[in-house]
PDB file of C-alpha atoms and ligand atoms in Angstrom:
ATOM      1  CA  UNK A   1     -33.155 -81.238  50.951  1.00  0.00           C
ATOM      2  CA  UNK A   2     -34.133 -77.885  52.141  1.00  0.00           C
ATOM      3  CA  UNK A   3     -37.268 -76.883  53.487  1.00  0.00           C
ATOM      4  CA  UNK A   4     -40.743 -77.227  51.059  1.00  0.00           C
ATOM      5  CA  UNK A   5     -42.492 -73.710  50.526  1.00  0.00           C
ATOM      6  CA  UNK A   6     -46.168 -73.625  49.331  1.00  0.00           C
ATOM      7  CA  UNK A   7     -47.434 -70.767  47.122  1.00  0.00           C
ATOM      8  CA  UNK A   8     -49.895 -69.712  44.971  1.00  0.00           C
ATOM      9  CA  UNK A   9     -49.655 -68.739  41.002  1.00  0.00           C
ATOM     10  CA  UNK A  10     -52.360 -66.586  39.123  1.00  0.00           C
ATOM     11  CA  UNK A  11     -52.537 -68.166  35.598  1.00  0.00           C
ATOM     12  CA  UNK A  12     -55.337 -67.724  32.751  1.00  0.00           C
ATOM     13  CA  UNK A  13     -57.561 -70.747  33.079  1.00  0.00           C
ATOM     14  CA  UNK A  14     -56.862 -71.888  29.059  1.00  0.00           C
ATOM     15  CA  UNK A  15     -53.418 -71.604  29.932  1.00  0.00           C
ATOM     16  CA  UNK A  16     -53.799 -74.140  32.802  1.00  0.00           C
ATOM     17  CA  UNK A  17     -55.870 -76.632  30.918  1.00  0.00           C
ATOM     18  CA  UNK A  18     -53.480 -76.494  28.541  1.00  0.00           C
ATOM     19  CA  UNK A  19     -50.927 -76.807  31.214  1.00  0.00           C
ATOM     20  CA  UNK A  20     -52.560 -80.183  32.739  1.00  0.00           C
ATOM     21  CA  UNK A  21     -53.411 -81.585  29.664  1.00  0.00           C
ATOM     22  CA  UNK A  22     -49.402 -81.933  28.863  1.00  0.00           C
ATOM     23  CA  UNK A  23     -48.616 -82.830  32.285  1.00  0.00           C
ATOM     24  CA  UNK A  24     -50.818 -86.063  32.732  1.00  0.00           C
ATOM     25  CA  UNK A  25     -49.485 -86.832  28.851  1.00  0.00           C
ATOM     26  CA  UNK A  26     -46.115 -86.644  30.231  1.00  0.00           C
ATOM     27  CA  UNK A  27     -47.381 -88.411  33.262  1.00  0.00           C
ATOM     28  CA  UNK A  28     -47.043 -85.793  36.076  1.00  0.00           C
ATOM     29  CA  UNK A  29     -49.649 -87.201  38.384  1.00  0.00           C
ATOM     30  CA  UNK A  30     -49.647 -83.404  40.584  1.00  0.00           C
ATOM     31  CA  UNK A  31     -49.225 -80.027  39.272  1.00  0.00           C
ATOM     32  CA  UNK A  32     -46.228 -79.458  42.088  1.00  0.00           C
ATOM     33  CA  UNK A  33     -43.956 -81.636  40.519  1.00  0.00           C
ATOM     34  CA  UNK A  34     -44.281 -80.466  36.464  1.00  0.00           C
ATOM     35  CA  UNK A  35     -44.347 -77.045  37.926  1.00  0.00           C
ATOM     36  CA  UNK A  36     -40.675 -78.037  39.760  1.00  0.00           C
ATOM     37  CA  UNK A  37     -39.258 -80.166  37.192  1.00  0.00           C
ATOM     38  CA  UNK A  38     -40.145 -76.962  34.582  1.00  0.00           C
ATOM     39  CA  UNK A  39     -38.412 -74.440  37.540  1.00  0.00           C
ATOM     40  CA  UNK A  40     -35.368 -77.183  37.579  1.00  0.00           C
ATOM     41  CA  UNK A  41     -35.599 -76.984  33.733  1.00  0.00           C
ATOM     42  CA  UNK A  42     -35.654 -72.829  33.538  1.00  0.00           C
ATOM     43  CA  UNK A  43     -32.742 -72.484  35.974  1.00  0.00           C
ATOM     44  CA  UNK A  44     -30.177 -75.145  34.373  1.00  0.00           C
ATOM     45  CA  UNK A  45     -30.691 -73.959  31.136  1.00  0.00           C
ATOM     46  CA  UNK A  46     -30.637 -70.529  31.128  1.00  0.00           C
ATOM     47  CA  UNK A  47     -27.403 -71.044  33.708  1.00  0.00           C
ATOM     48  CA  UNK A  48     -25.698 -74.241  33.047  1.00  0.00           C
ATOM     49  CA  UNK A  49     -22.845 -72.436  30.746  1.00  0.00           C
ATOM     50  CA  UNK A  50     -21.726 -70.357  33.788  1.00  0.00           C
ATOM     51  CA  UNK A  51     -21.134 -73.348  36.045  1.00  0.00           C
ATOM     52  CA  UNK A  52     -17.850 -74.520  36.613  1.00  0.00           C
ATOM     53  CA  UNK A  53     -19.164 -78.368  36.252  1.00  0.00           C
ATOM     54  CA  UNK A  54     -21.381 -79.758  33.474  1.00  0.00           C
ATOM     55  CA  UNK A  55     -22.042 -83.256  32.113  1.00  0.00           C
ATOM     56  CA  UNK A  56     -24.384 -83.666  29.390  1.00  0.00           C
ATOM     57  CA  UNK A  57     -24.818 -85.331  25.567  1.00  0.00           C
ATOM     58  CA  UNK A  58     -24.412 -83.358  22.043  1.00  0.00           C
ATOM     59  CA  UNK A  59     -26.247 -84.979  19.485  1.00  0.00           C
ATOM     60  CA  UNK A  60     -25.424 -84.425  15.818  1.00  0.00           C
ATOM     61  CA  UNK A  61     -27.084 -85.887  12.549  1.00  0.00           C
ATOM     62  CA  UNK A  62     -24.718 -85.370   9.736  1.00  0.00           C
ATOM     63  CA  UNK A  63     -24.657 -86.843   6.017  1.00  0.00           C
ATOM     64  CA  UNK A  64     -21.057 -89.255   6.592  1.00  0.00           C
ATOM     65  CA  UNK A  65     -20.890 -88.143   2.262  1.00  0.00           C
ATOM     66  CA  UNK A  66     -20.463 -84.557   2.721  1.00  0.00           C
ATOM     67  CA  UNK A  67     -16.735 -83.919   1.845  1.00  0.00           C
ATOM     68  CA  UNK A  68     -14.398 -83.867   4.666  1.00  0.00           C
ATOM     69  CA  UNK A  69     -17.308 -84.108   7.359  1.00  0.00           C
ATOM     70  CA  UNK A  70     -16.763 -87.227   9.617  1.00  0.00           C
ATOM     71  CA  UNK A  71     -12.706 -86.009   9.289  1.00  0.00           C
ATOM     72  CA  UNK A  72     -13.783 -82.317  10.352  1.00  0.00           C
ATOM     73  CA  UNK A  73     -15.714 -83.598  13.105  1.00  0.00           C
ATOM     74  CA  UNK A  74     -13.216 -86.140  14.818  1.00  0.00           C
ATOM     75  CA  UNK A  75     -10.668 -83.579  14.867  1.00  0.00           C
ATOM     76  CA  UNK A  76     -12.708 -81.276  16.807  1.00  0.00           C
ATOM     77  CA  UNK A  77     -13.487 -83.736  18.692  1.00  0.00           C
ATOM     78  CA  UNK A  78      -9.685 -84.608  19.410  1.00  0.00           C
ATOM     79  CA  UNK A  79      -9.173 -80.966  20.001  1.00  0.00           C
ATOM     80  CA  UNK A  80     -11.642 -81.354  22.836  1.00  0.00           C
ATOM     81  CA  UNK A  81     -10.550 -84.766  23.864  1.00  0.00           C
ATOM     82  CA  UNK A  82     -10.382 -84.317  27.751  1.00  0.00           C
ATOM     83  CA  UNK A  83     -13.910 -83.322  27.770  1.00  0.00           C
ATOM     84  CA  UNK A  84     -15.411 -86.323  25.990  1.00  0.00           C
ATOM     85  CA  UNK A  85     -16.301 -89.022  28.046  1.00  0.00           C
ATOM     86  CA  UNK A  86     -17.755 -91.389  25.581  1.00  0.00           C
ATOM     87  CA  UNK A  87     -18.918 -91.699  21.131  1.00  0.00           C
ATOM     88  CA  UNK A  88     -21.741 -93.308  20.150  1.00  0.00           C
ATOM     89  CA  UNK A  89     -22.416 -93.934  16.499  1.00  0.00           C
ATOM     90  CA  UNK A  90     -25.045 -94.655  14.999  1.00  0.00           C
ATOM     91  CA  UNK A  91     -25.805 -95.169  11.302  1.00  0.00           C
ATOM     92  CA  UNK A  92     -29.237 -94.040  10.540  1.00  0.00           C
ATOM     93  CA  UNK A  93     -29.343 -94.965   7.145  1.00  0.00           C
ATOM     94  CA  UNK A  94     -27.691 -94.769   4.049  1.00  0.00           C
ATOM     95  CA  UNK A  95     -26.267 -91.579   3.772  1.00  0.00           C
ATOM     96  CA  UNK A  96     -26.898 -90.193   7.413  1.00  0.00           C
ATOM     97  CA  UNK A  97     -25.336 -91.093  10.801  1.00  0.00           C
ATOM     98  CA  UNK A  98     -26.548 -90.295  14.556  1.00  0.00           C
ATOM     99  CA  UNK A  99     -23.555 -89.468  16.713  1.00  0.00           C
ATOM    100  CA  UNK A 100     -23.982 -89.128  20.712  1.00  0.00           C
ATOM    101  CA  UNK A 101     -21.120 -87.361  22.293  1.00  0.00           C
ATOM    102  CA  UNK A 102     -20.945 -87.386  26.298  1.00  0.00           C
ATOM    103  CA  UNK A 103     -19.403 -84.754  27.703  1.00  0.00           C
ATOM    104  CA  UNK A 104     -18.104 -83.139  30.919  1.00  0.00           C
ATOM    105  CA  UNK A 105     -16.361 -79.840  31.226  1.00  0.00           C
ATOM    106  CA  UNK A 106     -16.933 -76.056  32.216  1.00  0.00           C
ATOM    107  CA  UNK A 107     -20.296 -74.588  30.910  1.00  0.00           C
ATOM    108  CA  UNK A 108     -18.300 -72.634  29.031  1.00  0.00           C
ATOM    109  CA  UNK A 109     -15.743 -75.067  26.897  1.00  0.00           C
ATOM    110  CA  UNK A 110     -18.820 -77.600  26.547  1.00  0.00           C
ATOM    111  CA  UNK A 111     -20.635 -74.895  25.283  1.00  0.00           C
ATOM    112  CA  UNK A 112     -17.925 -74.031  22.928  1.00  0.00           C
ATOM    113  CA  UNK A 113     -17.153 -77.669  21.683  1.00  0.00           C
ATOM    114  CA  UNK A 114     -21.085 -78.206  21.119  1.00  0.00           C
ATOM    115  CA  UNK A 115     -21.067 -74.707  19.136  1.00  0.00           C
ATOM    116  CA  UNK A 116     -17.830 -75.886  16.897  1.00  0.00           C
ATOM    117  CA  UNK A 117     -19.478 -79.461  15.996  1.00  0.00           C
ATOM    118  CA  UNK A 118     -22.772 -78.300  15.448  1.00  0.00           C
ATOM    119  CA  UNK A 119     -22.005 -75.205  12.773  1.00  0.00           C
ATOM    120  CA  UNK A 120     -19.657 -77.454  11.197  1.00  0.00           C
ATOM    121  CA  UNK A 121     -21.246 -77.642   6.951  1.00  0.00           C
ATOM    122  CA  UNK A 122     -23.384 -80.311   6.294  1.00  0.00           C
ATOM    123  CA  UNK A 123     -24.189 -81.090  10.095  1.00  0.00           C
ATOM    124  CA  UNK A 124     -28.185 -81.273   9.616  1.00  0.00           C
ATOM    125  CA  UNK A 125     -29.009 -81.255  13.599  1.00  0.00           C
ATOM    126  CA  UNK A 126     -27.566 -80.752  16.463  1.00  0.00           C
ATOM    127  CA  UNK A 127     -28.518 -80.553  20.009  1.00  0.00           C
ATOM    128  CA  UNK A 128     -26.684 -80.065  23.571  1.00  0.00           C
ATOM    129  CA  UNK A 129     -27.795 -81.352  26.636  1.00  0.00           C
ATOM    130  CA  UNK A 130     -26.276 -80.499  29.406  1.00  0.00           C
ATOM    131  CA  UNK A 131     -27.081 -80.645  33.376  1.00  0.00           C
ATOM    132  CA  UNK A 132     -24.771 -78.703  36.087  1.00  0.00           C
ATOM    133  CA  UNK A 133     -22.953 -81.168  38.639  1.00  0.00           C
ATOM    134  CA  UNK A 134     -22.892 -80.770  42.146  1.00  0.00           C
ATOM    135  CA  UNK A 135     -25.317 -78.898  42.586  1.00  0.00           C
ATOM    136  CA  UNK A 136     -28.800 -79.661  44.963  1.00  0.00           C
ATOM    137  CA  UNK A 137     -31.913 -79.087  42.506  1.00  0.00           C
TER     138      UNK A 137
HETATM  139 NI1  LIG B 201     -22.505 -93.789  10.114  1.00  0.00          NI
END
Protein backbone atom coordinates (compact mmCIF):
# COMPACT_ATOMS: atom_id res chain seq x y z
CA UNK A 1 0.00 0.00 0.00
CA UNK A 2 1.35 3.33 -0.83
CA UNK A 3 1.92 6.06 1.37
CA UNK A 4 -1.39 7.73 3.45
CA UNK A 5 -1.86 11.57 2.58
CA UNK A 6 -3.99 13.77 4.95
CA UNK A 7 -6.02 16.71 3.57
CA UNK A 8 -8.58 18.91 4.17
CA UNK A 9 -12.15 19.36 2.21
CA UNK A 10 -14.37 22.61 2.44
CA UNK A 11 -18.00 21.27 2.41
CA UNK A 12 -21.40 23.16 3.40
CA UNK A 13 -22.14 22.07 6.93
CA UNK A 14 -25.94 20.54 5.83
CA UNK A 15 -24.12 18.77 3.33
CA UNK A 16 -21.87 17.10 5.96
CA UNK A 17 -24.59 16.23 8.39
CA UNK A 18 -26.17 14.81 5.78
CA UNK A 19 -22.98 13.17 4.84
CA UNK A 20 -22.47 11.50 8.50
CA UNK A 21 -25.83 10.74 9.01
CA UNK A 22 -25.54 8.04 5.94
CA UNK A 23 -22.21 7.01 6.91
CA UNK A 24 -22.85 5.75 10.58
CA UNK A 25 -26.29 4.15 8.83
CA UNK A 26 -24.03 2.37 6.59
CA UNK A 27 -21.75 1.85 9.50
CA UNK A 28 -18.60 3.88 8.59
CA UNK A 29 -17.32 4.41 12.08
CA UNK A 30 -14.68 7.56 10.56
CA UNK A 31 -15.32 9.96 7.88
CA UNK A 32 -11.74 8.77 6.15
CA UNK A 33 -12.93 5.60 5.21
CA UNK A 34 -16.70 6.54 3.54
CA UNK A 35 -14.83 9.39 2.06
CA UNK A 36 -12.23 6.50 0.41
CA UNK A 37 -14.59 3.83 -0.21
CA UNK A 38 -16.85 6.80 -2.19
CA UNK A 39 -13.20 7.94 -4.06
CA UNK A 40 -12.73 3.93 -4.76
CA UNK A 41 -16.42 4.04 -5.88
CA UNK A 42 -16.02 7.40 -8.30
CA UNK A 43 -12.86 6.06 -9.95
CA UNK A 44 -14.06 2.32 -10.84
CA UNK A 45 -17.11 3.43 -12.13
CA UNK A 46 -16.60 6.15 -14.16
CA UNK A 47 -13.34 3.94 -15.52
CA UNK A 48 -13.97 0.32 -15.16
CA UNK A 49 -15.11 -0.03 -19.07
CA UNK A 50 -11.61 1.12 -20.19
CA UNK A 51 -9.74 -1.53 -18.21
CA UNK A 52 -8.47 -4.39 -19.84
CA UNK A 53 -9.74 -6.72 -16.74
CA UNK A 54 -13.19 -6.65 -15.11
CA UNK A 55 -15.17 -9.13 -13.00
CA UNK A 56 -18.46 -8.20 -11.82
CA UNK A 57 -22.45 -9.46 -11.70
CA UNK A 58 -25.41 -8.29 -14.23
CA UNK A 59 -28.58 -8.62 -12.68
CA UNK A 60 -31.76 -8.84 -14.75
CA UNK A 61 -35.53 -9.19 -13.65
CA UNK A 62 -37.49 -10.31 -16.59
CA UNK A 63 -41.22 -11.71 -16.93
CA UNK A 64 -40.04 -15.76 -18.08
CA UNK A 65 -43.95 -15.17 -20.17
CA UNK A 66 -42.87 -12.53 -22.43
CA UNK A 67 -42.60 -14.27 -25.88
CA UNK A 68 -39.27 -15.48 -26.82
CA UNK A 69 -37.54 -13.82 -23.66
CA UNK A 70 -35.69 -16.54 -21.57
CA UNK A 71 -34.72 -17.99 -25.45
CA UNK A 72 -33.47 -14.33 -26.44
CA UNK A 73 -31.56 -14.08 -23.40
CA UNK A 74 -29.62 -17.52 -23.29
CA UNK A 75 -28.51 -16.98 -26.69
CA UNK A 76 -26.88 -13.83 -25.88
CA UNK A 77 -25.66 -15.25 -23.30
CA UNK A 78 -24.07 -18.17 -25.45
CA UNK A 79 -22.84 -15.52 -27.76
CA UNK A 80 -20.87 -14.23 -24.80
CA UNK A 81 -20.09 -17.57 -23.34
CA UNK A 82 -16.28 -17.12 -22.54
CA UNK A 83 -17.09 -14.23 -20.44
CA UNK A 84 -19.62 -15.83 -18.11
CA UNK A 85 -18.31 -17.37 -15.25
CA UNK A 86 -21.39 -18.52 -13.54
CA UNK A 87 -25.98 -18.29 -13.84
CA UNK A 88 -27.92 -17.95 -11.07
CA UNK A 89 -31.67 -18.23 -11.32
CA UNK A 90 -33.92 -17.32 -9.37
CA UNK A 91 -37.72 -17.46 -9.63
CA UNK A 92 -39.22 -14.55 -7.92
CA UNK A 93 -42.61 -15.39 -8.34
CA UNK A 94 -45.07 -16.37 -10.65
CA UNK A 95 -44.48 -14.66 -13.66
CA UNK A 96 -40.99 -13.00 -12.87
CA UNK A 97 -37.47 -14.49 -12.49
CA UNK A 98 -34.12 -12.95 -10.89
CA UNK A 99 -31.13 -13.96 -12.97
CA UNK A 100 -27.39 -13.24 -11.62
CA UNK A 101 -24.85 -13.45 -14.33
CA UNK A 102 -21.00 -13.38 -13.22
CA UNK A 103 -18.86 -12.11 -15.48
CA UNK A 104 -15.21 -11.44 -16.41
CA UNK A 105 -13.96 -9.81 -19.54
CA UNK A 106 -12.63 -6.38 -20.99
CA UNK A 107 -14.58 -3.27 -19.70
CA UNK A 108 -15.53 -2.98 -22.91
CA UNK A 109 -17.22 -6.55 -24.09
CA UNK A 110 -18.76 -6.77 -20.41
CA UNK A 111 -20.06 -3.58 -20.99
CA UNK A 112 -21.44 -4.61 -24.26
CA UNK A 113 -22.94 -8.05 -23.12
CA UNK A 114 -24.63 -6.17 -20.00
CA UNK A 115 -26.00 -3.47 -22.65
CA UNK A 116 -27.41 -6.45 -25.10
CA UNK A 117 -29.24 -8.38 -22.06
CA UNK A 118 -30.49 -5.52 -20.41
CA UNK A 119 -32.38 -3.62 -23.60
CA UNK A 120 -33.56 -6.90 -24.55
CA UNK A 121 -38.06 -6.31 -24.54
CA UNK A 122 -39.66 -7.21 -21.58
CA UNK A 123 -36.38 -7.17 -19.36
CA UNK A 124 -37.95 -4.97 -16.38
CA UNK A 125 -34.39 -4.27 -14.55
CA UNK A 126 -31.20 -4.59 -15.05
CA UNK A 127 -28.06 -3.69 -13.37
CA UNK A 128 -24.10 -4.22 -13.95
CA UNK A 129 -21.67 -4.45 -11.42
CA UNK A 130 -18.50 -4.53 -12.22
CA UNK A 131 -14.97 -3.98 -10.31
CA UNK A 132 -11.47 -3.66 -12.35
CA UNK A 133 -8.91 -6.60 -11.52
CA UNK A 134 -5.50 -6.15 -10.72
CA UNK A 135 -5.47 -3.18 -9.84
CA UNK A 136 -4.27 -1.61 -6.04
CA UNK A 137 -7.38 0.58 -4.77
NI1 LIG B 1 -37.74 -18.37 -13.28
Amino acid sequence: MSQTVRFAVSLDAKLLENFDTQRLKQGYETRSEAVRDLIRHKLISDNWAQHDAVMGTITLVYDHHATELPEKLTSIQHNYHAHILSTMHLHLDHHHCLEVIAVKGTGKDIQTLADKLISVKGVKHGKLTATAIGQDF
